[in-house]
Amino acid sequence: MLDKYNRNINYLRISVTDRCNFRCVYCMPEEGVPLMKHEDILNFDEIFEIAQTAVGLGIEKIRITGGEPLVRRNIIELISRIAKIPGLKDFGMTTNGVYLSKYAQELFDAGLQRVNISLDTMNPEKFNKITRVGNIDEVLKGIEAAKNAGLNPIKINCVIEKSENETDAVEVAKYCKENGLQIRYIREMDLEKGYFWQVKGGEGGACNICNRLRLTSDGKIRPCLFSDLEYDVRKLGAEKAILLAIGEKPERGTINNTNKFNNIGG
Ligand code: SAM
Ligand code: SF4
């Protein structure tokens, strides 16, 4: 469906949880996020209905994100339900990769097509510093498992400070080349300060061609990552919330004071 700036809104990113097993320095406070009440989080029936309604309104591509989507209980069940929505053409997930060694095959069998996995450095100590708790070996095993399961393409999200020539980014690029993975460089952003950049190797951050809506884990449709606009699905119903979000999608991003990456999913 076209918005008022003639952009075809055909991509929905669904955050299924704001929780995560990592605490990346640019995403989460060290102590994690305050617990949302269980009843505030959308259940699978609600998420499925929103996804189905969205596809009915012209969404062709869905990405499951978080927080860390693979920490949500019974996530395979949700994946398998969404994968079967007629008209959905592209179905992916963004994950930190830790649980892929456990779930990659089940995800693929349930109908997930592809994954983006976050990896900012090849240096184990630095990886642990960035994620505060992470073990790089688990992620590398997860990437292997995703390849073996048939998830394709596998893209690596690499957060950079300023440039893809930074040592860490160069080493991640080398690893990607050797392992048949695509790399996307995401320059570190700050939602509250309104610092955002176009993703290199991807389509994020380019307002003039932005085709996205986002669904937060507590049921708000957000038309722009860099705006506070949101439409509550539980109050408005899925169709109205989606139509309002498309109708009011800002021409370009400014700032977002009410979200962090972990609850809007990047
Ligand atoms: N937990 C999953 C993961 O890390 O891939 C999915 C959610 S995470 C919020 C989605 C993406 O946002 C990740 O690739 C992460 O690197 C990126 N991200 C988080 N905080 C960011 C920031 N401040 N600037 C740029 N990208 C960020
Ligand atoms: Fe978790 Fe992903 Fe945020 Fe890192 S970037 S803390 S893995 S949600």
Coordinates of N, CA, C and O in Angstrom, one line a residue, residues 94-220:
T94 N 16.1 -11.6 12.6 CA 17.3 -11.0 13.0 C 17.6 -11.6 14.4 O 16.8 -11.5 15.3
T95 N 18.8 -12.2 14.6 CA 19.1 -12.8 15.9 C 20.6 -12.6 16.2 O 21.4 -12.4 15.4
N96 N 20.9 -12.7 17.5 CA 22.3 -12.7 17.9 C 23.0 -14.1 17.7 O 24.2 -14.2 17.8
G97 N 22.2 -15.1 17.3 CA 22.8 -16.3 16.8 C 23.0 -17.4 17.8 O 23.2 -18.5 17.5
V98 N 23.0 -17.0 19.1 CA 23.4 -18.0 20.2 C 22.6 -19.3 20.1 O 23.1 -20.4 20.2
Y99 N 21.2 -19.1 19.9 CA 20.4 -20.3 20.0 C 20.2 -20.9 18.6 O 19.4 -21.8 18.5
L100 N 20.9 -20.4 17.6 CA 20.7 -21.1 16.3 C 21.2 -22.5 16.2 O 20.7 -23.3 15.5
S101 N 22.3 -22.8 17.1 CA 22.7 -24.2 17.0 C 21.6 -25.1 17.5 O 21.5 -26.3 17.1
K102 N 20.8 -24.6 18.3 CA 19.7 -25.4 18.8 C 18.5 -25.4 17.9 O 17.8 -26.4 17.6
Y103 N 18.2 -24.2 17.3 CA 16.9 -24.0 16.6 C 17.0 -23.9 15.1 O 15.9 -23.8 14.4
A104 N 18.2 -23.7 14.5 CA 18.2 -23.4 13.1 C 17.4 -24.4 12.2 O 16.6 -23.9 11.3
Q105 N 17.6 -25.7 12.4 CA 16.9 -26.6 11.6 C 15.3 -26.6 11.8 O 14.6 -26.5 10.8
E106 N 14.9 -26.4 13.1 CA 13.5 -26.3 13.3 C 12.9 -25.0 12.7 O 11.8 -25.0 12.2
L107 N 13.7 -24.0 12.7 CA 13.2 -22.7 12.1 C 13.0 -22.9 10.6 O 12.0 -22.5 10.1
F108 N 14.0 -23.5 10.0 CA 13.9 -23.7 8.6 C 12.7 -24.6 8.2 O 11.9 -24.3 7.3
D109 N 12.6 -25.7 9.0 CA 11.5 -26.6 8.7 C 10.2 -26.0 9.0 O 9.2 -26.3 8.3
A110 N 10.1 -25.0 9.9 CA 8.9 -24.3 10.1 C 8.5 -23.3 9.1 O 7.4 -22.7 9.1
G111 N 9.5 -23.0 8.2 CA 9.2 -22.1 7.1 C 9.9 -20.8 7.1 O 9.7 -19.9 6.2
L112 N 10.9 -20.6 8.0 CA 11.7 -19.4 8.0 C 12.6 -19.5 6.8 O 13.2 -20.5 6.6
Q113 N 12.8 -18.4 6.1 CA 13.7 -18.5 4.9 C 15.1 -18.1 5.1 O 16.0 -18.7 4.6
R114 N 15.3 -17.0 5.9 CA 16.6 -16.5 6.0 C 16.8 -15.8 7.4 O 15.9 -15.5 8.1
V115 N 18.1 -15.6 7.7 CA 18.5 -14.9 9.0 C 19.5 -13.9 8.8 O 20.4 -14.0 7.9
N116 N 19.4 -12.8 9.6 CA 20.5 -11.9 9.8 C 21.1 -12.1 11.2 O 20.3 -12.2 12.1
I117 N 22.4 -12.2 11.2 CA 23.0 -12.5 12.5 C 24.0 -11.4 12.9 O 24.7 -10.9 12.0
S118 N 23.9 -11.0 14.1 CA 24.8 -9.8 14.5 C 26.1 -10.3 14.9 O 26.3 -11.2 15.7
L119 N 27.2 -9.6 14.3 CA 28.5 -10.0 14.7 C 29.4 -8.7 14.4 O 29.6 -8.4 13.2
D120 N 29.9 -8.1 15.4 CA 30.7 -6.8 15.2 C 32.2 -7.0 15.2 O 32.9 -6.0 14.9
T121 N 32.7 -8.1 15.7 CA 34.1 -8.3 15.8 C 34.4 -9.8 15.7 O 33.5 -10.6 16.0
M122 N 35.6 -10.2 15.3 CA 36.1 -11.6 15.4 C 36.9 -11.8 16.6 O 37.3 -13.0 16.8
N123 N 37.1 -10.8 17.4 CA 38.0 -10.9 18.6 C 37.2 -11.4 19.8 O 36.3 -10.6 20.2
P124 N 37.4 -12.5 20.3 CA 36.6 -13.1 21.4 C 36.5 -12.2 22.6 O 35.4 -12.0 23.2
E125 N 37.6 -11.5 23.0 CA 37.5 -10.6 24.2 C 36.7 -9.4 23.9 O 35.8 -9.0 24.7
K126 N 36.9 -8.9 22.7 CA 36.1 -7.7 22.3 C 34.6 -8.0 22.2 O 33.8 -7.2 22.6
F127 N 34.4 -9.2 21.6 CA 33.0 -9.6 21.5 C 32.3 -9.7 22.9 O 31.2 -9.2 23.0
N128 N 33.0 -10.2 23.8 CA 32.5 -10.3 25.2 C 32.3 -8.9 25.8 O 31.3 -8.7 26.5
K129 N 33.2 -8.0 25.5 CA 33.1 -6.7 26.0 C 31.8 -5.9 25.4 O 31.1 -5.3 26.1
I130 N 31.7 -6.1 24.1 CA 30.5 -5.4 23.4 C 29.2 -6.0 23.9 O 28.3 -5.2 24.2
T131 N 29.1 -7.3 24.0 CA 27.8 -7.9 24.4 C 27.7 -8.0 25.9 O 26.7 -8.4 26.4
R132 N 28.7 -7.7 26.6 CA 28.9 -7.8 28.1 C 28.9 -9.2 28.6 O 29.4 -9.4 29.7
V133 N 28.2 -10.1 27.9 CA 28.1 -11.5 28.5 C 28.4 -12.6 27.4 O 28.5 -13.8 27.7
G134 N 28.5 -12.2 26.1 CA 28.5 -13.2 25.1 C 29.8 -13.9 24.8 O 30.9 -13.5 25.1
N135 N 29.6 -15.1 24.3 CA 30.8 -16.0 23.9 C 30.7 -16.2 22.4 O 29.8 -16.7 21.8
I136 N 31.7 -15.7 21.7 CA 31.7 -15.6 20.2 C 31.6 -17.0 19.6 O 31.0 -17.2 18.6
D137 N 32.2 -18.0 20.3 CA 32.1 -19.4 19.8 C 30.7 -19.9 19.6 O 30.4 -20.6 18.6
E138 N 29.8 -19.5 20.5 CA 28.4 -19.9 20.4 C 27.8 -19.3 19.1 O 27.0 -20.0 18.5
V139 N 28.1 -18.1 18.9 CA 27.6 -17.4 17.7 C 28.1 -18.0 16.4 O 27.4 -18.3 15.5
L140 N 29.4 -18.3 16.4 CA 30.0 -18.9 15.2 C 29.4 -20.3 14.9 O 29.1 -20.7 13.8
K141 N 29.2 -21.0 16.0 CA 28.5 -22.3 15.9 C 27.1 -22.2 15.3 O 26.6 -22.9 14.5
G142 N 26.4 -21.1 15.8 CA 25.0 -20.8 15.4 C 25.0 -20.5 13.9 O 24.1 -20.9 13.1
I143 N 26.0 -19.7 13.4 CA 26.1 -19.4 12.0 C 26.3 -20.7 11.1 O 25.6 -20.9 10.1
E144 N 27.1 -21.6 11.6 CA 27.3 -22.8 10.9 C 26.0 -23.6 10.8 O 25.7 -24.2 9.8
A145 N 25.3 -23.6 12.0 CA 24.1 -24.4 12.0 C 23.0 -23.8 11.1 O 22.3 -24.5 10.4
A146 N 23.0 -22.5 10.9 CA 22.1 -21.8 10.0 C 22.4 -22.2 8.6 O 21.5 -22.5 7.8
K147 N 23.7 -22.2 8.3 CA 24.1 -22.6 6.9 C 23.7 -24.1 6.6 O 23.1 -24.4 5.6
N148 N 24.0 -25.0 7.6 CA 23.7 -26.4 7.4 C 22.2 -26.6 7.3 O 21.8 -27.6 6.6
A149 N 21.4 -25.8 8.0 CA 20.0 -26.0 7.9 C 19.4 -25.5 6.6 O 18.2 -25.9 6.3
G150 N 20.1 -24.7 5.8 CA 19.6 -24.2 4.6 C 19.0 -22.8 4.6 O 18.4 -22.4 3.6
L151 N 19.1 -22.2 5.7 CA 18.7 -20.8 5.8 C 19.5 -20.0 4.8 O 20.8 -20.1 4.8
N152 N 18.9 -19.2 3.9 CA 19.6 -18.5 2.9 C 18.9 -17.3 2.3 O 17.7 -17.5 2.0
P153 N 19.5 -16.2 2.1 CA 20.9 -15.9 2.5 C 21.1 -15.7 4.0 O 20.1 -15.4 4.7
I154 N 22.3 -15.8 4.4 CA 22.7 -15.4 5.8 C 23.4 -14.1 5.7 O 24.4 -14.0 5.0
K155 N 22.9 -13.1 6.4 CA 23.5 -11.8 6.4 C 24.1 -11.5 7.7 O 23.4 -11.9 8.7
I156 N 25.2 -10.9 7.8 CA 25.8 -10.5 9.1 C 25.7 -9.0 9.3 O 26.0 -8.2 8.4
N157 N 25.0 -8.7 10.4 CA 24.9 -7.3 10.8 C 26.1 -6.9 11.6 O 26.3 -7.4 12.7
C158 N 26.9 -6.0 11.1 CA 28.1 -5.6 11.8 C 28.0 -4.1 12.1 O 28.0 -3.2 11.3
V159 N 27.9 -3.8 13.4 CA 27.8 -2.4 13.9 C 29.2 -1.8 13.9 O 30.1 -2.4 14.4
I160 N 29.3 -0.7 13.2 CA 30.6 0.0 13.2 C 30.5 1.3 13.9 O 29.4 1.9 14.0
E161 N 31.7 1.9 14.3 CA 31.6 3.2 14.9 C 31.4 4.2 13.8 O 30.5 5.0 13.8
K162 N 32.3 4.2 12.9 CA 32.2 5.2 11.8 C 32.4 4.7 10.4 O 31.8 5.1 9.5
S163 N 33.3 3.7 10.3 CA 33.7 3.3 9.0 C 33.9 1.8 8.8 O 34.3 1.1 9.8
E164 N 33.7 1.3 7.7 CA 33.9 -0.1 7.4 C 35.3 -0.5 7.3 O 35.7 -1.7 7.1
N165 N 36.2 0.5 7.4 CA 37.7 0.2 7.4 C 38.2 -0.1 8.8 O 39.4 -0.4 8.9
E166 N 37.4 0.1 9.8 CA 37.8 -0.3 11.2 C 38.3 -1.7 11.2 O 37.7 -2.6 10.5
T167 N 39.3 -2.0 12.0 CA 39.9 -3.4 12.0 C 38.8 -4.4 12.2 O 38.8 -5.5 11.6
D168 N 37.9 -4.2 13.2 CA 36.9 -5.3 13.5 C 36.1 -5.5 12.3 O 35.8 -6.7 11.9
A169 N 35.7 -4.4 11.6 CA 34.8 -4.6 10.5 C 35.5 -5.3 9.3 O 34.9 -6.2 8.6
V170 N 36.8 -5.0 9.2 CA 37.5 -5.7 8.1 C 37.7 -7.2 8.4 O 37.5 -8.0 7.5
E171 N 37.9 -7.5 9.6 CA 38.0 -8.9 10.0 C 36.7 -9.7 9.8 O 36.6 -10.8 9.4
V172 N 35.6 -9.0 10.2 CA 34.3 -9.6 10.0 C 34.0 -9.8 8.5 O 33.5 -10.9 8.1
A173 N 34.4 -8.8 7.7 CA 34.2 -8.9 6.3 C 35.0 -10.1 5.7 O 34.5 -10.9 4.8
K174 N 36.2 -10.3 6.2 CA 37.0 -11.4 5.7 C 36.3 -12.8 6.1 O 36.2 -13.7 5.2
Y175 N 35.9 -12.9 7.3 CA 35.2 -14.1 7.7 C 34.0 -14.3 6.9 O 33.7 -15.5 6.4
C176 N 33.2 -13.3 6.5 CA 32.0 -13.4 5.7 C 32.4 -13.9 4.3 O 31.7 -14.8 3.8
K177 N 33.4 -13.4 3.8 CA 33.9 -13.8 2.4 C 34.3 -15.2 2.4 O 33.9 -16.0 1.5
E178 N 35.0 -15.6 3.4 CA 35.5 -17.0 3.5 C 34.3 -18.0 3.7 O 34.4 -19.2 3.4
N179 N 33.2 -17.5 4.3 CA 32.1 -18.4 4.6 C 30.8 -18.2 3.8 O 29.8 -18.7 4.2
G180 N 30.9 -17.5 2.8 CA 29.7 -17.3 1.9 C 28.6 -16.5 2.5 O 27.4 -16.8 2.3
L181 N 29.0 -15.5 3.4 CA 27.9 -14.8 4.0 C 28.0 -13.3 3.5 O 29.0 -12.8 3.1
Q182 N 26.8 -12.7 3.5 CA 26.8 -11.3 3.1 C 26.9 -10.4 4.3 O 26.4 -10.7 5.4
I183 N 27.6 -9.3 4.2 CA 27.8 -8.4 5.3 C 27.0 -7.0 5.1 O 26.9 -6.5 4.0
R184 N 26.5 -6.6 6.2 CA 25.8 -5.2 6.2 C 26.4 -4.4 7.3 O 26.5 -4.9 8.5
Y185 N 26.9 -3.2 7.0 CA 27.5 -2.4 8.0 C 26.5 -1.4 8.6 O 25.9 -0.7 7.8
I186 N 26.3 -1.5 9.9 CA 25.3 -0.5 10.5 C 26.1 0.4 11.4 O 26.7 0.0 12.4
R187 N 26.1 1.7 11.0 CA 26.8 2.6 11.8 C 26.0 2.9 13.1 O 24.8 3.0 13.0
E188 N 26.7 2.9 14.2 CA 26.0 3.0 15.5 C 25.1 4.2 15.5 O 25.5 5.3 15.2
M189 N 23.9 4.0 16.0 CA 22.9 5.0 16.0 C 22.5 5.4 17.4 O 22.7 4.7 18.3
D190 N 21.9 6.6 17.5 CA 21.4 7.0 18.8 C 20.0 7.5 18.6 O 19.8 8.6 18.0
L191 N 19.0 6.8 19.0 CA 17.6 7.1 18.7 C 17.2 8.5 19.3 O 16.6 9.3 18.7
E192 N 17.6 8.7 20.6 CA 17.2 9.9 21.3 C 17.9 11.2 20.7 O 17.3 12.2 20.7
K193 N 19.1 11.0 20.2 CA 19.8 12.1 19.7 C 19.5 12.3 18.2 O 19.8 13.3 17.6
G194 N 18.8 11.3 17.6 CA 18.4 11.4 16.2 C 19.6 11.2 15.3 O 19.6 11.6 14.2
Y195 N 20.6 10.4 15.8 CA 21.7 10.1 14.9 C 21.4 8.8 14.2 O 21.4 7.7 14.8
F196 N 21.1 8.9 12.9 CA 21.0 7.7 12.2 C 21.5 7.8 10.8 O 21.6 8.9 10.2
W197 N 21.9 6.6 10.2 CA 22.6 6.6 9.0 C 22.1 5.5 8.1 O 21.5 4.5 8.7
Q198 N 22.3 5.6 6.9 CA 21.9 4.5 6.0 C 22.7 3.2 6.2 O 24.0 3.3 6.4
V199 N 22.1 2.1 6.2 CA 22.8 0.8 6.4 C 23.5 0.5 5.1 O 22.9 0.5 4.0
K200 N 24.8 0.2 5.2 CA 25.6 -0.1 4.0 C 25.4 -1.6 3.6 O 25.6 -2.4 4.4
G201 N 24.9 -1.8 2.4 CA 24.7 -3.2 2.0 C 23.2 -3.6 2.3 O 22.8 -4.7 2.1
G202 N 22.4 -2.7 2.9 CA 21.0 -2.9 3.2 C 20.2 -1.7 2.8 O 20.7 -0.8 2.2
E203 N 18.9 -1.8 3.2 CA 18.0 -0.7 2.8 C 17.6 0.2 4.0 O 16.9 1.2 3.8
G204 N 18.1 -0.1 5.2 CA 17.6 0.6 6.4 C 18.2 2.0 6.4 O 19.3 2.3 5.8
G205 N 17.4 2.9 7.0 CA 17.9 4.3 7.2 C 17.8 5.2 6.0 O 18.2 6.4 6.1
A206 N 17.2 4.8 4.9 CA 17.1 5.7 3.8 C 15.6 6.1 3.7 O 14.7 5.3 3.2
C207 N 15.3 7.3 4.3 CA 13.9 7.7 4.4 C 13.1 7.7 3.1 O 12.0 7.3 3.1
N208 N 13.8 8.1 2.1 CA 13.0 8.3 0.8 C 12.5 7.0 0.2 O 11.6 7.0 -0.6
I209 N 13.2 5.9 0.6 CA 12.7 4.6 0.0 C 12.2 3.7 1.1 O 12.1 2.5 0.9
C210 N 12.0 4.2 2.3 CA 11.6 3.4 3.5 C 10.3 2.7 3.3 O 9.3 3.4 3.1
N211 N 10.3 1.4 3.4 CA 9.0 0.6 3.1 C 8.5 -0.1 4.4 O 7.8 -1.0 4.3
R212 N 9.0 0.4 5.6 CA 8.8 -0.4 6.8 C 7.7 0.1 7.7 O 7.6 1.3 7.9
L213 N 7.1 -0.9 8.4 CA 6.4 -0.6 9.6 C 7.0 -1.5 10.7 O 7.6 -2.6 10.4
R214 N 6.9 -1.2 12.0 CA 7.3 -2.0 13.0 C 6.2 -2.3 14.0 O 5.4 -1.4 14.3
L215 N 6.3 -3.5 14.6 CA 5.3 -3.9 15.7 C 6.2 -4.1 16.9 O 7.0 -5.0 16.9
T216 N 5.9 -3.4 18.0 CA 6.6 -3.6 19.3 C 6.0 -4.8 20.0 O 4.8 -5.2 19.7
S217 N 6.7 -5.4 20.9 CA 6.3 -6.6 21.6 C 5.0 -6.3 22.5 O 4.3 -7.2 22.8
D218 N 4.8 -5.0 22.8 CA 3.5 -4.7 23.5 C 2.4 -4.1 22.6 O 1.5 -3.4 23.1
G219 N 2.6 -4.4 21.3 CA 1.4 -4.1 20.5 C 1.2 -2.7 19.9 O 0.1 -2.3 19.6
K220 N 2.3 -2.0 19.7 CA 2.2 -0.7 19.0 C 2.8 -0.8 17.6 O 3.9 -1.3 17.4

